[in-house]
Amino acid sequence: MPSNVQLRHGLCRNDMGTMALTRLEEIDSQMLLSSHLYTQRSNTFSFISHLPTEILAGIFILCARDYDGEDEDLSLPTWVNVSYVCHQWREVALNYPALWTYVSAMSPRWTEEFLDRSKKALLKIRIKVRYATNVSPWLNFLEKVMHQVERIQELSLDLPGSHSNKVSVPFF
């Protein structure tokens, strides 16, 4: 059986270990915050940080408008990555509804997100199908989009087949 001195010494050692671990976590947290602040501050000195919001949004719109990716897997368009570059770009992208009006076939979750972010702006719907696959995901996408039919400005269908396979229809 350990003596009282040994018990007190063991407790003291455990308390010191806990205190040291807590202090290391505090230092780690402070370093992370400092790194984040440094990155933010250095970003403010870059040339692109001084572009007016309208120009930056215009560049983003060109990326969205010219996106011509394969929509077979209903994945998120790659141009959306502009919203992950930095805080400023994310704010511009998320607060510019016209950017989210270029809706390609994608998962139901992202379709909803695009429709929400586009607010009440007119939509440009693009559907590109390269292979005859399971139609269920496409129907889910179309169902969500058709609830917004009054907002559709343009509908573009690129379907598989040996004949003319691209149809674009302006809605008014």
CSV table of N, CA and C in Angstrom, one decimal:
chain,number,residue,atom,x,y,z
A,1,MET,N,0.8,-1.2,0.0
A,1,MET,CA,0.0,0.0,0.0
A,1,MET,C,0.9,1.2,0.0
A,2,PRO,N,0.6,2.2,-0.9
A,2,PRO,CA,1.4,3.4,-1.0
A,2,PRO,C,1.2,4.3,0.3
A,3,SER,N,2.3,5.0,0.6
A,3,SER,CA,2.3,5.9,1.8
A,3,SER,C,1.6,7.2,1.4
A,4,ASN,N,1.2,8.0,2.4
A,4,ASN,CA,0.6,9.3,2.1
A,4,ASN,C,1.5,10.2,1.3
A,5,VAL,N,2.8,10.1,1.5
A,5,VAL,CA,3.8,10.9,0.7
A,5,VAL,C,3.8,10.5,-0.7
A,6,GLN,N,3.7,9.2,-1.0
A,6,GLN,CA,3.7,8.7,-2.3
A,6,GLN,C,2.4,9.1,-3.0
A,7,LEU,N,1.3,9.0,-2.3
A,7,LEU,CA,0.0,9.4,-2.9
A,7,LEU,C,0.0,10.9,-3.2
A,8,ARG,N,0.5,11.8,-2.3
A,8,ARG,CA,0.5,13.2,-2.6
A,8,ARG,C,1.5,13.5,-3.8
A,9,HIS,N,2.6,12.8,-3.8
A,9,HIS,CA,3.5,13.0,-4.9
A,9,HIS,C,2.9,12.6,-6.3
A,10,GLY,N,2.2,11.5,-6.3
A,10,GLY,CA,1.5,11.1,-7.5
A,10,GLY,C,0.5,12.0,-7.9
A,11,LEU,N,-0.3,12.5,-7.0
A,11,LEU,CA,-1.4,13.5,-7.3
A,11,LEU,C,-0.7,14.8,-7.8
A,12,CYS,N,0.3,15.2,-7.2
A,12,CYS,CA,1.0,16.4,-7.6
A,12,CYS,C,1.5,16.2,-9.1
A,13,ARG,N,2.1,15.1,-9.4
A,13,ARG,CA,2.6,14.8,-10.7
A,13,ARG,C,1.4,14.8,-11.7
A,14,ASN,N,0.3,14.2,-11.4
A,14,ASN,CA,-0.8,14.2,-12.3
A,14,ASN,C,-1.4,15.6,-12.5
A,15,ASP,N,-1.5,16.4,-11.4
A,15,ASP,CA,-1.9,17.8,-11.6
A,15,ASP,C,-1.0,18.6,-12.5
A,16,MET,N,0.3,18.4,-12.3
A,16,MET,CA,1.3,19.1,-13.2
A,16,MET,C,1.1,18.7,-14.6
A,17,GLY,N,0.9,17.4,-14.8
A,17,GLY,CA,0.7,16.9,-16.2
A,17,GLY,C,-0.5,17.5,-16.9
A,18,THR,N,-1.6,17.6,-16.1
A,18,THR,CA,-2.8,18.2,-16.6
A,18,THR,C,-2.6,19.7,-16.9
A,19,MET,N,-1.9,20.4,-16.0
A,19,MET,CA,-1.7,21.8,-16.2
A,19,MET,C,-0.8,22.0,-17.4
A,20,ALA,N,0.2,21.2,-17.6
A,20,ALA,CA,1.1,21.3,-18.8
A,20,ALA,C,0.3,21.1,-20.1
A,21,LEU,N,-0.5,20.1,-20.1
A,21,LEU,CA,-1.3,19.7,-21.2
A,21,LEU,C,-2.3,20.9,-21.6
A,22,THR,N,-2.9,21.4,-20.6
A,22,THR,CA,-3.8,22.6,-20.7
A,22,THR,C,-3.0,23.8,-21.3
A,23,ARG,N,-1.9,24.0,-20.8
A,23,ARG,CA,-1.0,25.1,-21.3
A,23,ARG,C,-0.6,24.9,-22.7
A,24,LEU,N,-0.3,23.7,-23.1
A,24,LEU,CA,0.1,23.4,-24.5
A,24,LEU,C,-1.1,23.6,-25.4
A,25,GLU,N,-2.3,23.2,-25.0
A,25,GLU,CA,-3.5,23.4,-25.8
A,25,GLU,C,-3.7,24.9,-26.0
A,26,GLU,N,-3.5,25.7,-24.9
A,26,GLU,CA,-3.7,27.2,-25.0
A,26,GLU,C,-2.7,27.8,-26.0
A,27,ILE,N,-1.4,27.3,-25.9
A,27,ILE,CA,-0.4,27.8,-26.9
A,27,ILE,C,-0.7,27.4,-28.3
A,28,ASP,N,-1.2,26.2,-28.5
A,28,ASP,CA,-1.6,25.7,-29.8
A,28,ASP,C,-2.7,26.6,-30.4
A,29,SER,N,-3.7,26.9,-29.5
A,29,SER,CA,-4.8,27.7,-30.0
A,29,SER,C,-4.4,29.1,-30.3
A,30,GLN,N,-3.4,29.7,-29.5
A,30,GLN,CA,-2.9,31.0,-29.8
A,30,GLN,C,-2.1,31.1,-31.1
A,31,MET,N,-1.4,30.0,-31.3
A,31,MET,CA,-0.6,29.9,-32.6
A,31,MET,C,-1.5,29.8,-33.8
A,32,LEU,N,-2.5,29.1,-33.7
A,32,LEU,CA,-3.5,28.9,-34.8
A,32,LEU,C,-4.2,30.3,-35.1
A,33,LEU,N,-4.6,31.0,-34.0
A,33,LEU,CA,-5.2,32.3,-34.2
A,33,LEU,C,-4.2,33.3,-34.8
A,34,SER,N,-3.0,33.3,-34.4
A,34,SER,CA,-1.9,34.1,-34.9
A,34,SER,C,-1.7,33.8,-36.4
A,35,SER,N,-1.7,32.6,-36.8
A,35,SER,CA,-1.5,32.2,-38.1
A,35,SER,C,-2.6,32.7,-39.0
A,36,HIS,N,-3.8,32.5,-38.5
A,36,HIS,CA,-5.0,33.0,-39.2
A,36,HIS,C,-5.0,34.5,-39.4
A,37,LEU,N,-4.7,35.2,-38.4
A,37,LEU,CA,-4.6,36.7,-38.4
A,37,LEU,C,-3.5,37.1,-39.4
A,38,TYR,N,-2.3,36.4,-39.4
A,38,TYR,CA,-1.3,36.7,-40.3
A,38,TYR,C,-1.7,36.5,-41.8
A,39,THR,N,-2.4,35.4,-42.0
A,39,THR,CA,-2.9,35.1,-43.4
A,39,THR,C,-3.9,36.2,-43.8
A,40,GLN,N,-4.8,36.6,-42.9
A,40,GLN,CA,-5.7,37.6,-43.3
A,40,GLN,C,-5.0,38.9,-43.6
A,41,ARG,N,-4.1,39.3,-42.7
A,41,ARG,CA,-3.4,40.6,-42.9
A,41,ARG,C,-2.6,40.6,-44.2
A,42,SER,N,-1.9,39.5,-44.5
A,42,SER,CA,-1.1,39.4,-45.7
A,42,SER,C,-1.9,39.4,-47.0
A,43,ASN,N,-3.2,38.8,-46.9
A,43,ASN,CA,-4.1,38.8,-48.0
A,43,ASN,C,-4.5,40.3,-48.3
A,44,THR,N,-4.6,41.1,-47.3
A,44,THR,CA,-5.1,42.5,-47.6
A,44,THR,C,-4.1,43.3,-48.4
A,45,PHE,N,-2.8,42.8,-48.4
A,45,PHE,CA,-1.8,43.5,-49.2
A,45,PHE,C,-1.7,43.0,-50.7
A,46,SER,N,-2.4,41.9,-51.0
A,46,SER,CA,-2.3,41.4,-52.3
A,46,SER,C,-3.1,42.3,-53.3
A,47,PHE,N,-2.7,42.3,-54.5
A,47,PHE,CA,-3.4,43.2,-55.5
A,47,PHE,C,-4.8,42.8,-55.7
A,48,ILE,N,-5.1,41.5,-55.7
A,48,ILE,CA,-6.5,41.1,-56.0
A,48,ILE,C,-7.4,41.5,-54.9
A,49,SER,N,-6.9,41.7,-53.7
A,49,SER,CA,-7.8,42.1,-52.6
A,49,SER,C,-8.3,43.5,-52.7
A,50,HIS,N,-7.7,44.2,-53.7
A,50,HIS,CA,-8.2,45.6,-53.9
A,50,HIS,C,-9.1,45.8,-55.1
A,51,LEU,N,-9.5,44.6,-55.7
A,51,LEU,CA,-10.4,44.7,-56.8
A,51,LEU,C,-11.8,45.1,-56.2
A,52,PRO,N,-12.5,45.9,-56.9
A,52,PRO,CA,-13.9,46.2,-56.5
A,52,PRO,C,-14.7,44.9,-56.5
A,53,THR,N,-15.7,44.8,-55.6
A,53,THR,CA,-16.5,43.7,-55.5
A,53,THR,C,-17.2,43.3,-56.8
A,54,GLU,N,-17.7,44.4,-57.5
A,54,GLU,CA,-18.4,44.1,-58.8
A,54,GLU,C,-17.5,43.4,-59.8
A,55,ILE,N,-16.2,43.8,-59.9
A,55,ILE,CA,-15.3,43.2,-60.8
A,55,ILE,C,-15.0,41.7,-60.4
A,56,LEU,N,-14.8,41.5,-59.1
A,56,LEU,CA,-14.6,40.2,-58.7
A,56,LEU,C,-15.8,39.3,-58.9
A,57,ALA,N,-17.0,39.8,-58.7
A,57,ALA,CA,-18.2,39.1,-58.9
A,57,ALA,C,-18.3,38.8,-60.4
A,58,GLY,N,-18.0,39.8,-61.3
A,58,GLY,CA,-18.0,39.6,-62.7
A,58,GLY,C,-17.1,38.5,-63.2
A,59,ILE,N,-15.9,38.4,-62.6
A,59,ILE,CA,-15.0,37.3,-62.9
A,59,ILE,C,-15.6,36.0,-62.5
A,60,PHE,N,-16.2,35.9,-61.3
A,60,PHE,CA,-16.9,34.7,-60.9
A,60,PHE,C,-18.0,34.3,-61.8
A,61,ILE,N,-18.8,35.2,-62.3
A,61,ILE,CA,-19.9,35.0,-63.2
A,61,ILE,C,-19.3,34.4,-64.5
A,62,LEU,N,-18.2,34.9,-65.0
A,62,LEU,CA,-17.6,34.4,-66.2
A,62,LEU,C,-17.2,32.9,-66.0
A,63,CYS,N,-16.7,32.6,-64.8
A,63,CYS,CA,-16.4,31.2,-64.5
A,63,CYS,C,-17.6,30.3,-64.5
A,64,ALA,N,-18.7,30.8,-63.9
A,64,ALA,CA,-19.9,30.0,-63.8
A,64,ALA,C,-20.6,29.9,-65.2
A,65,ARG,N,-20.6,31.0,-66.0
A,65,ARG,CA,-21.2,31.0,-67.3
A,65,ARG,C,-20.5,30.0,-68.3
A,66,ASP,N,-19.2,30.0,-68.2
A,66,ASP,CA,-18.4,29.2,-69.1
A,66,ASP,C,-18.1,27.8,-68.7
A,67,TYR,N,-18.6,27.5,-67.5
A,67,TYR,CA,-18.4,26.1,-67.0
A,67,TYR,C,-19.1,25.1,-67.9
A,68,ASP,N,-18.4,24.1,-68.3
A,68,ASP,CA,-18.9,23.2,-69.3
A,68,ASP,C,-18.5,21.8,-68.8
A,69,GLY,N,-18.6,21.5,-67.6
A,69,GLY,CA,-18.1,20.2,-67.0
A,69,GLY,C,-19.1,19.1,-67.3
A,70,GLU,N,-18.7,17.9,-67.1
A,70,GLU,CA,-19.6,16.8,-67.3
A,70,GLU,C,-20.5,16.7,-66.1
A,71,ASP,N,-21.7,16.6,-66.3
A,71,ASP,CA,-22.7,16.5,-65.2
A,71,ASP,C,-23.2,15.1,-65.0
A,72,GLU,N,-22.5,14.1,-65.5
A,72,GLU,CA,-23.0,12.7,-65.4
A,72,GLU,C,-23.1,12.3,-63.9
A,73,ASP,N,-22.2,12.7,-63.1
A,73,ASP,CA,-22.3,12.3,-61.7
A,73,ASP,C,-23.0,13.2,-60.8
A,74,LEU,N,-23.6,14.3,-61.4
A,74,LEU,CA,-24.4,15.2,-60.7
A,74,LEU,C,-23.6,15.9,-59.5
A,75,SER,N,-22.3,16.1,-59.8
A,75,SER,CA,-21.5,16.7,-58.7
A,75,SER,C,-21.5,18.2,-58.8
A,76,LEU,N,-21.0,18.8,-57.8
A,76,LEU,CA,-20.9,20.3,-57.7
A,76,LEU,C,-20.0,20.8,-58.8
A,77,PRO,N,-20.4,21.9,-59.6
A,77,PRO,CA,-19.5,22.4,-60.6
A,77,PRO,C,-18.2,22.9,-59.9
A,78,THR,N,-17.1,22.8,-60.7
A,78,THR,CA,-15.8,23.1,-60.1
A,78,THR,C,-15.7,24.6,-59.9
A,79,TRP,N,-16.4,25.5,-60.6
A,79,TRP,CA,-16.3,26.9,-60.4
A,79,TRP,C,-16.6,27.3,-59.0
A,80,VAL,N,-17.4,26.5,-58.3
A,80,VAL,CA,-17.8,26.9,-56.9
A,80,VAL,C,-16.6,27.0,-56.0
A,81,ASN,N,-15.5,26.4,-56.4
A,81,ASN,CA,-14.3,26.5,-55.5
A,81,ASN,C,-13.8,27.9,-55.3
A,82,VAL,N,-14.3,28.9,-56.1
A,82,VAL,CA,-13.9,30.3,-55.9
A,82,VAL,C,-14.4,30.7,-54.5
A,83,SER,N,-15.5,30.1,-54.0
A,83,SER,CA,-16.0,30.5,-52.7
A,83,SER,C,-15.2,30.0,-51.5
A,84,TYR,N,-14.2,29.2,-51.8
A,84,TYR,CA,-13.4,28.6,-50.8
A,84,TYR,C,-12.0,29.2,-50.7
A,85,VAL,N,-11.7,30.1,-51.5
A,85,VAL,CA,-10.3,30.7,-51.6
A,85,VAL,C,-9.9,31.5,-50.4
A,86,CYS,N,-10.8,32.4,-50.0
A,86,CYS,CA,-10.5,33.3,-48.9
A,86,CYS,C,-11.9,33.9,-48.4
A,87,HIS,N,-11.8,34.5,-47.3
A,87,HIS,CA,-13.0,35.1,-46.7
A,87,HIS,C,-13.7,36.1,-47.6
A,88,GLN,N,-12.9,37.0,-48.2
A,88,GLN,CA,-13.4,38.0,-49.1
A,88,GLN,C,-14.1,37.4,-50.3
A,89,TRP,N,-13.5,36.4,-50.9
A,89,TRP,CA,-14.1,35.8,-52.1
A,89,TRP,C,-15.4,35.1,-51.7
A,90,ARG,N,-15.4,34.4,-50.6
A,90,ARG,CA,-16.6,33.7,-50.1
A,90,ARG,C,-17.7,34.7,-49.9
A,91,GLU,N,-17.4,35.8,-49.3
A,91,GLU,CA,-18.5,36.9,-49.1
A,91,GLU,C,-19.0,37.4,-50.4
A,92,VAL,N,-18.1,37.7,-51.3
A,92,VAL,CA,-18.6,38.1,-52.7
A,92,VAL,C,-19.4,37.1,-53.3
A,93,ALA,N,-19.0,35.9,-53.4
A,93,ALA,CA,-19.7,34.8,-54.0
A,93,ALA,C,-21.1,34.6,-53.4
A,94,LEU,N,-21.1,34.5,-52.1
A,94,LEU,CA,-22.4,34.1,-51.4
A,94,LEU,C,-23.4,35.3,-51.5
A,95,ASN,N,-22.9,36.5,-51.6
A,95,ASN,CA,-23.8,37.7,-51.6
A,95,ASN,C,-24.1,38.2,-53.0
A,96,TYR,N,-23.8,37.4,-54.0
A,96,TYR,CA,-24.1,37.9,-55.4
A,96,TYR,C,-25.0,36.9,-56.0
A,97,PRO,N,-26.3,37.0,-55.9
A,97,PRO,CA,-27.3,36.1,-56.4
A,97,PRO,C,-27.2,35.7,-57.9
A,98,ALA,N,-26.7,36.7,-58.7
A,98,ALA,CA,-26.6,36.4,-60.2
A,98,ALA,C,-25.6,35.2,-60.4
A,99,LEU,N,-24.6,35.1,-59.5
A,99,LEU,CA,-23.6,34.0,-59.7
A,99,LEU,C,-24.3,32.6,-59.6
A,100,TRP,N,-25.3,32.5,-58.8
A,100,TRP,CA,-25.9,31.2,-58.6
A,100,TRP,C,-27.1,30.9,-59.5
A,101,THR,N,-27.2,31.7,-60.6
A,101,THR,CA,-28.3,31.4,-61.5
A,101,THR,C,-27.9,30.4,-62.6
A,102,TYR,N,-26.6,30.1,-62.7
A,102,TYR,CA,-26.2,29.1,-63.7
A,102,TYR,C,-26.3,27.7,-63.0
A,103,VAL,N,-27.4,27.1,-63.2
A,103,VAL,CA,-27.7,25.8,-62.5
A,103,VAL,C,-27.5,24.6,-63.5
A,104,SER,N,-26.5,23.8,-63.2
A,104,SER,CA,-26.3,22.6,-63.9
A,104,SER,C,-26.9,21.4,-63.1
A,105,ALA,N,-27.1,20.3,-63.8
A,105,ALA,CA,-27.6,19.1,-63.1
A,105,ALA,C,-26.7,18.8,-61.9
A,106,MET,N,-27.2,18.7,-60.7
A,106,MET,CA,-26.4,18.4,-59.6
A,106,MET,C,-27.3,17.7,-58.5
A,107,SER,N,-26.7,17.3,-57.4
A,107,SER,CA,-27.4,16.6,-56.4
A,107,SER,C,-28.6,17.5,-55.9
A,108,PRO,N,-29.6,16.9,-55.3
A,108,PRO,CA,-30.7,17.6,-54.8
A,108,PRO,C,-30.3,18.7,-53.8
A,109,ARG,N,-29.4,18.3,-52.9
A,109,ARG,CA,-28.9,19.3,-51.9
A,109,ARG,C,-28.3,20.5,-52.5
A,110,TRP,N,-27.5,20.3,-53.5
A,110,TRP,CA,-26.8,21.5,-54.1
A,110,TRP,C,-27.8,22.2,-55.0
A,111,THR,N,-28.7,21.5,-55.6
A,111,THR,CA,-29.7,22.2,-56.4
A,111,THR,C,-30.5,23.2,-55.6
A,112,GLU,N,-30.9,22.7,-54.4
A,112,GLU,CA,-31.6,23.6,-53.4
A,112,GLU,C,-30.8,24.8,-53.0
A,113,GLU,N,-29.5,24.5,-52.8
A,113,GLU,CA,-28.6,25.5,-52.4
A,113,GLU,C,-28.4,26.6,-53.4
A,114,PHE,N,-28.3,26.2,-54.7
A,114,PHE,CA,-28.2,27.2,-55.8
A,114,PHE,C,-29.5,28.0,-55.9
A,115,LEU,N,-30.6,27.3,-55.8
A,115,LEU,CA,-31.9,28.0,-56.0
A,115,LEU,C,-32.1,29.0,-54.8
A,116,ASP,N,-31.7,28.6,-53.6
A,116,ASP,CA,-31.8,29.6,-52.5
A,116,ASP,C,-30.8,30.8,-52.7
A,117,ARG,N,-29.6,30.5,-53.0
A,117,ARG,CA,-28.6,31.5,-53.2
A,117,ARG,C,-28.9,32.5,-54.3
A,118,SER,N,-29.6,32.0,-55.3
A,118,SER,CA,-29.9,32.9,-56.5
A,118,SER,C,-31.0,33.8,-56.2
A,119,LYS,N,-31.6,33.7,-55.0
A,119,LYS,CA,-32.7,34.5,-54.5
A,119,LYS,C,-33.9,34.4,-55.6
A,120,LYS,N,-34.2,35.6,-56.1
A,120,LYS,CA,-35.3,35.6,-57.1
A,120,LYS,C,-34.8,35.9,-58.5
A,121,ALA,N,-33.5,35.8,-58.8
A,121,ALA,CA,-33.0,36.1,-60.1
A,121,ALA,C,-33.4,35.0,-61.1
A,122,LEU,N,-33.4,35.4,-62.4
A,122,LEU,CA,-33.7,34.5,-63.4
A,122,LEU,C,-32.7,33.4,-63.6
A,123,LEU,N,-33.1,32.2,-63.9
A,123,LEU,CA,-32.2,31.0,-63.9
A,123,LEU,C,-31.8,30.6,-65.4
A,124,LYS,N,-30.6,30.1,-65.5
A,124,LYS,CA,-30.1,29.5,-66.7
A,124,LYS,C,-29.8,28.0,-66.4
A,125,ILE,N,-30.7,27.1,-66.9
A,125,ILE,CA,-30.6,25.7,-66.5
A,125,ILE,C,-29.8,25.0,-67.6
A,126,ARG,N,-28.8,24.2,-67.3
A,126,ARG,CA,-28.0,23.4,-68.3
A,126,ARG,C,-28.0,22.0,-67.8
A,127,ILE,N,-28.4,21.1,-68.7
A,127,ILE,CA,-28.4,19.7,-68.5
A,127,ILE,C,-27.6,19.0,-69.6
A,128,LYS,N,-26.5,18.3,-69.2
A,128,LYS,CA,-25.7,17.6,-70.1
A,128,LYS,C,-25.6,16.2,-69.7
A,129,VAL,N,-26.1,15.3,-70.6
A,129,VAL,CA,-26.2,13.9,-70.4
A,129,VAL,C,-25.3,13.2,-71.5
A,130,ARG,N,-24.3,12.5,-71.1
A,130,ARG,CA,-23.5,11.9,-72.1
A,130,ARG,C,-23.8,10.4,-72.3
A,131,TYR,N,-24.3,9.8,-71.3
A,131,TYR,CA,-24.6,8.3,-71.4
A,131,TYR,C,-26.0,8.1,-70.9
A,132,ALA,N,-26.7,7.1,-71.5
A,132,ALA,CA,-28.0,6.7,-70.9
A,132,ALA,C,-27.7,6.0,-69.6
A,133,THR,N,-28.1,6.6,-68.5
A,133,THR,CA,-27.9,6.1,-67.2
A,133,THR,C,-29.2,6.0,-66.4
A,134,ASN,N,-29.1,5.8,-65.2
A,134,ASN,CA,-30.2,5.8,-64.3
A,134,ASN,C,-30.9,7.2,-64.3
A,135,VAL,N,-32.2,7.3,-64.7
A,135,VAL,CA,-32.8,8.6,-64.8
A,135,VAL,C,-33.3,9.1,-63.5
A,136,SER,N,-33.3,8.4,-62.5
A,136,SER,CA,-33.9,8.8,-61.2
A,136,SER,C,-33.2,10.1,-60.7
A,137,PRO,N,-31.9,10.2,-60.6
A,137,PRO,CA,-31.3,11.5,-60.2
A,137,PRO,C,-31.7,12.7,-61.1
A,138,TRP,N,-31.8,12.4,-62.4
A,138,TRP,CA,-32.1,13.5,-63.3
A,138,TRP,C,-33.5,14.0,-63.0
A,139,LEU,N,-34.4,13.0,-62.7
A,139,LEU,CA,-35.8,13.4,-62.4
A,139,LEU,C,-35.9,14.2,-61.1
A,140,ASN,N,-35.1,13.8,-60.1
A,140,ASN,CA,-35.1,14.6,-58.9
A,140,ASN,C,-34.6,16.0,-59.2
A,141,PHE,N,-33.6,16.2,-60.0
A,141,PHE,CA,-33.1,17.5,-60.3
A,141,PHE,C,-34.2,18.3,-61.0
A,142,LEU,N,-34.8,17.7,-62.1
A,142,LEU,CA,-35.8,18.4,-62.8
A,142,LEU,C,-37.0,18.8,-62.0
A,143,GLU,N,-37.4,17.9,-61.1
A,143,GLU,CA,-38.5,18.2,-60.2
A,143,GLU,C,-38.2,19.5,-59.4
A,144,LYS,N,-37.0,19.6,-58.8
A,144,LYS,CA,-36.7,20.8,-58.0
A,144,LYS,C,-36.7,22.0,-58.9
A,145,VAL,N,-36.1,21.9,-60.1
A,145,VAL,CA,-36.0,23.1,-60.9
A,145,VAL,C,-37.4,23.5,-61.4
A,146,MET,N,-38.2,22.6,-61.7
A,146,MET,CA,-39.5,22.9,-62.3
A,146,MET,C,-40.4,23.6,-61.3
A,147,HIS,N,-40.1,23.5,-60.0
A,147,HIS,CA,-40.9,24.3,-59.0
A,147,HIS,C,-40.5,25.8,-59.2
A,148,GLN,N,-39.5,26.1,-59.9
A,148,GLN,CA,-39.1,27.5,-60.2
A,148,GLN,C,-39.3,27.9,-61.6
A,149,VAL,N,-40.2,27.2,-62.3
A,149,VAL,CA,-40.4,27.4,-63.8
A,149,VAL,C,-40.6,28.9,-64.1
A,150,GLU,N,-41.2,29.7,-63.3
A,150,GLU,CA,-41.4,31.1,-63.6
A,150,GLU,C,-40.1,31.9,-63.6
A,151,ARG,N,-39.1,31.3,-63.1
A,151,ARG,CA,-37.8,32.0,-63.0
A,151,ARG,C,-36.8,31.6,-64.1
A,152,ILE,N,-37.2,30.5,-64.9
A,152,ILE,CA,-36.3,30.0,-65.9
A,152,ILE,C,-36.2,30.9,-67.1
A,153,GLN,N,-35.0,31.4,-67.3
A,153,GLN,CA,-34.7,32.3,-68.4
A,153,GLN,C,-34.2,31.6,-69.7
A,154,GLU,N,-33.5,30.5,-69.4
A,154,GLU,CA,-32.9,29.7,-70.5
A,154,GLU,C,-32.8,28.3,-70.0
A,155,LEU,N,-33.1,27.4,-70.9
A,155,LEU,CA,-33.0,25.9,-70.7
A,155,LEU,C,-32.1,25.3,-71.8
A,156,SER,N,-31.0,24.7,-71.4
A,156,SER,CA,-30.2,24.0,-72.4
A,156,SER,C,-30.1,22.6,-72.1
A,157,LEU,N,-30.4,21.7,-73.1
A,157,LEU,CA,-30.3,20.3,-72.9
A,157,LEU,C,-29.3,19.7,-73.9
A,158,ASP,N,-28.4,19.0,-73.4
A,158,ASP,CA,-27.4,18.3,-74.2
A,158,ASP,C,-27.5,16.8,-74.0
A,159,LEU,N,-28.2,16.1,-74.9
A,159,LEU,CA,-28.6,14.7,-74.7
A,159,LEU,C,-27.8,13.8,-75.6
A,160,PRO,N,-27.7,12.5,-75.1
A,160,PRO,CA,-27.0,11.6,-76.0
A,160,PRO,C,-27.8,11.2,-77.2
A,161,GLY,N,-27.2,10.8,-78.3
A,161,GLY,CA,-28.0,10.4,-79.4
A,161,GLY,C,-27.1,10.6,-80.7
A,162,SER,N,-27.5,10.0,-81.8
A,162,SER,CA,-26.8,10.1,-83.0
A,162,SER,C,-27.2,11.4,-83.8
A,163,HIS,N,-28.4,11.9,-83.5
A,163,HIS,CA,-28.9,13.1,-84.2
A,163,HIS,C,-28.5,14.4,-83.5
A,164,SER,N,-29.0,15.4,-83.9
A,164,SER,CA,-28.7,16.7,-83.3
A,164,SER,C,-29.0,16.6,-81.8
A,165,ASN,N,-28.0,16.8,-81.0
A,165,ASN,CA,-28.2,16.4,-79.6
A,165,ASN,C,-28.1,17.6,-78.6
A,166,LYS,N,-28.2,18.8,-79.1
A,166,LYS,CA,-28.1,20.0,-78.2
A,166,LYS,C,-29.3,20.9,-78.5
A,167,VAL,N,-30.0,21.2,-77.5
A,167,VAL,CA,-31.2,22.1,-77.6
A,167,VAL,C,-31.1,23.2,-76.6
A,168,SER,N,-31.2,24.4,-77.1
A,168,SER,CA,-31.2,25.6,-76.1
A,168,SER,C,-32.5,26.3,-76.4
A,169,VAL,N,-33.2,26.6,-75.3
A,169,VAL,CA,-34.5,27.3,-75.5
A,169,VAL,C,-34.5,28.5,-74.6
A,170,PRO,N,-34.6,29.7,-75.2
A,170,PRO,CA,-34.8,30.9,-74.3
A,170,PRO,C,-36.3,30.9,-73.9
A,171,PHE,N,-36.6,31.3,-72.6
A,171,PHE,CA,-37.9,31.2,-72.1
A,171,PHE,C,-38.7,32.5,-72.3
A,172,PHE,N,-38.1,33.6,-72.7
A,172,PHE,CA,-38.9,34.8,-73.1
A,172,PHE,C,-38.0,35.8,-73.8
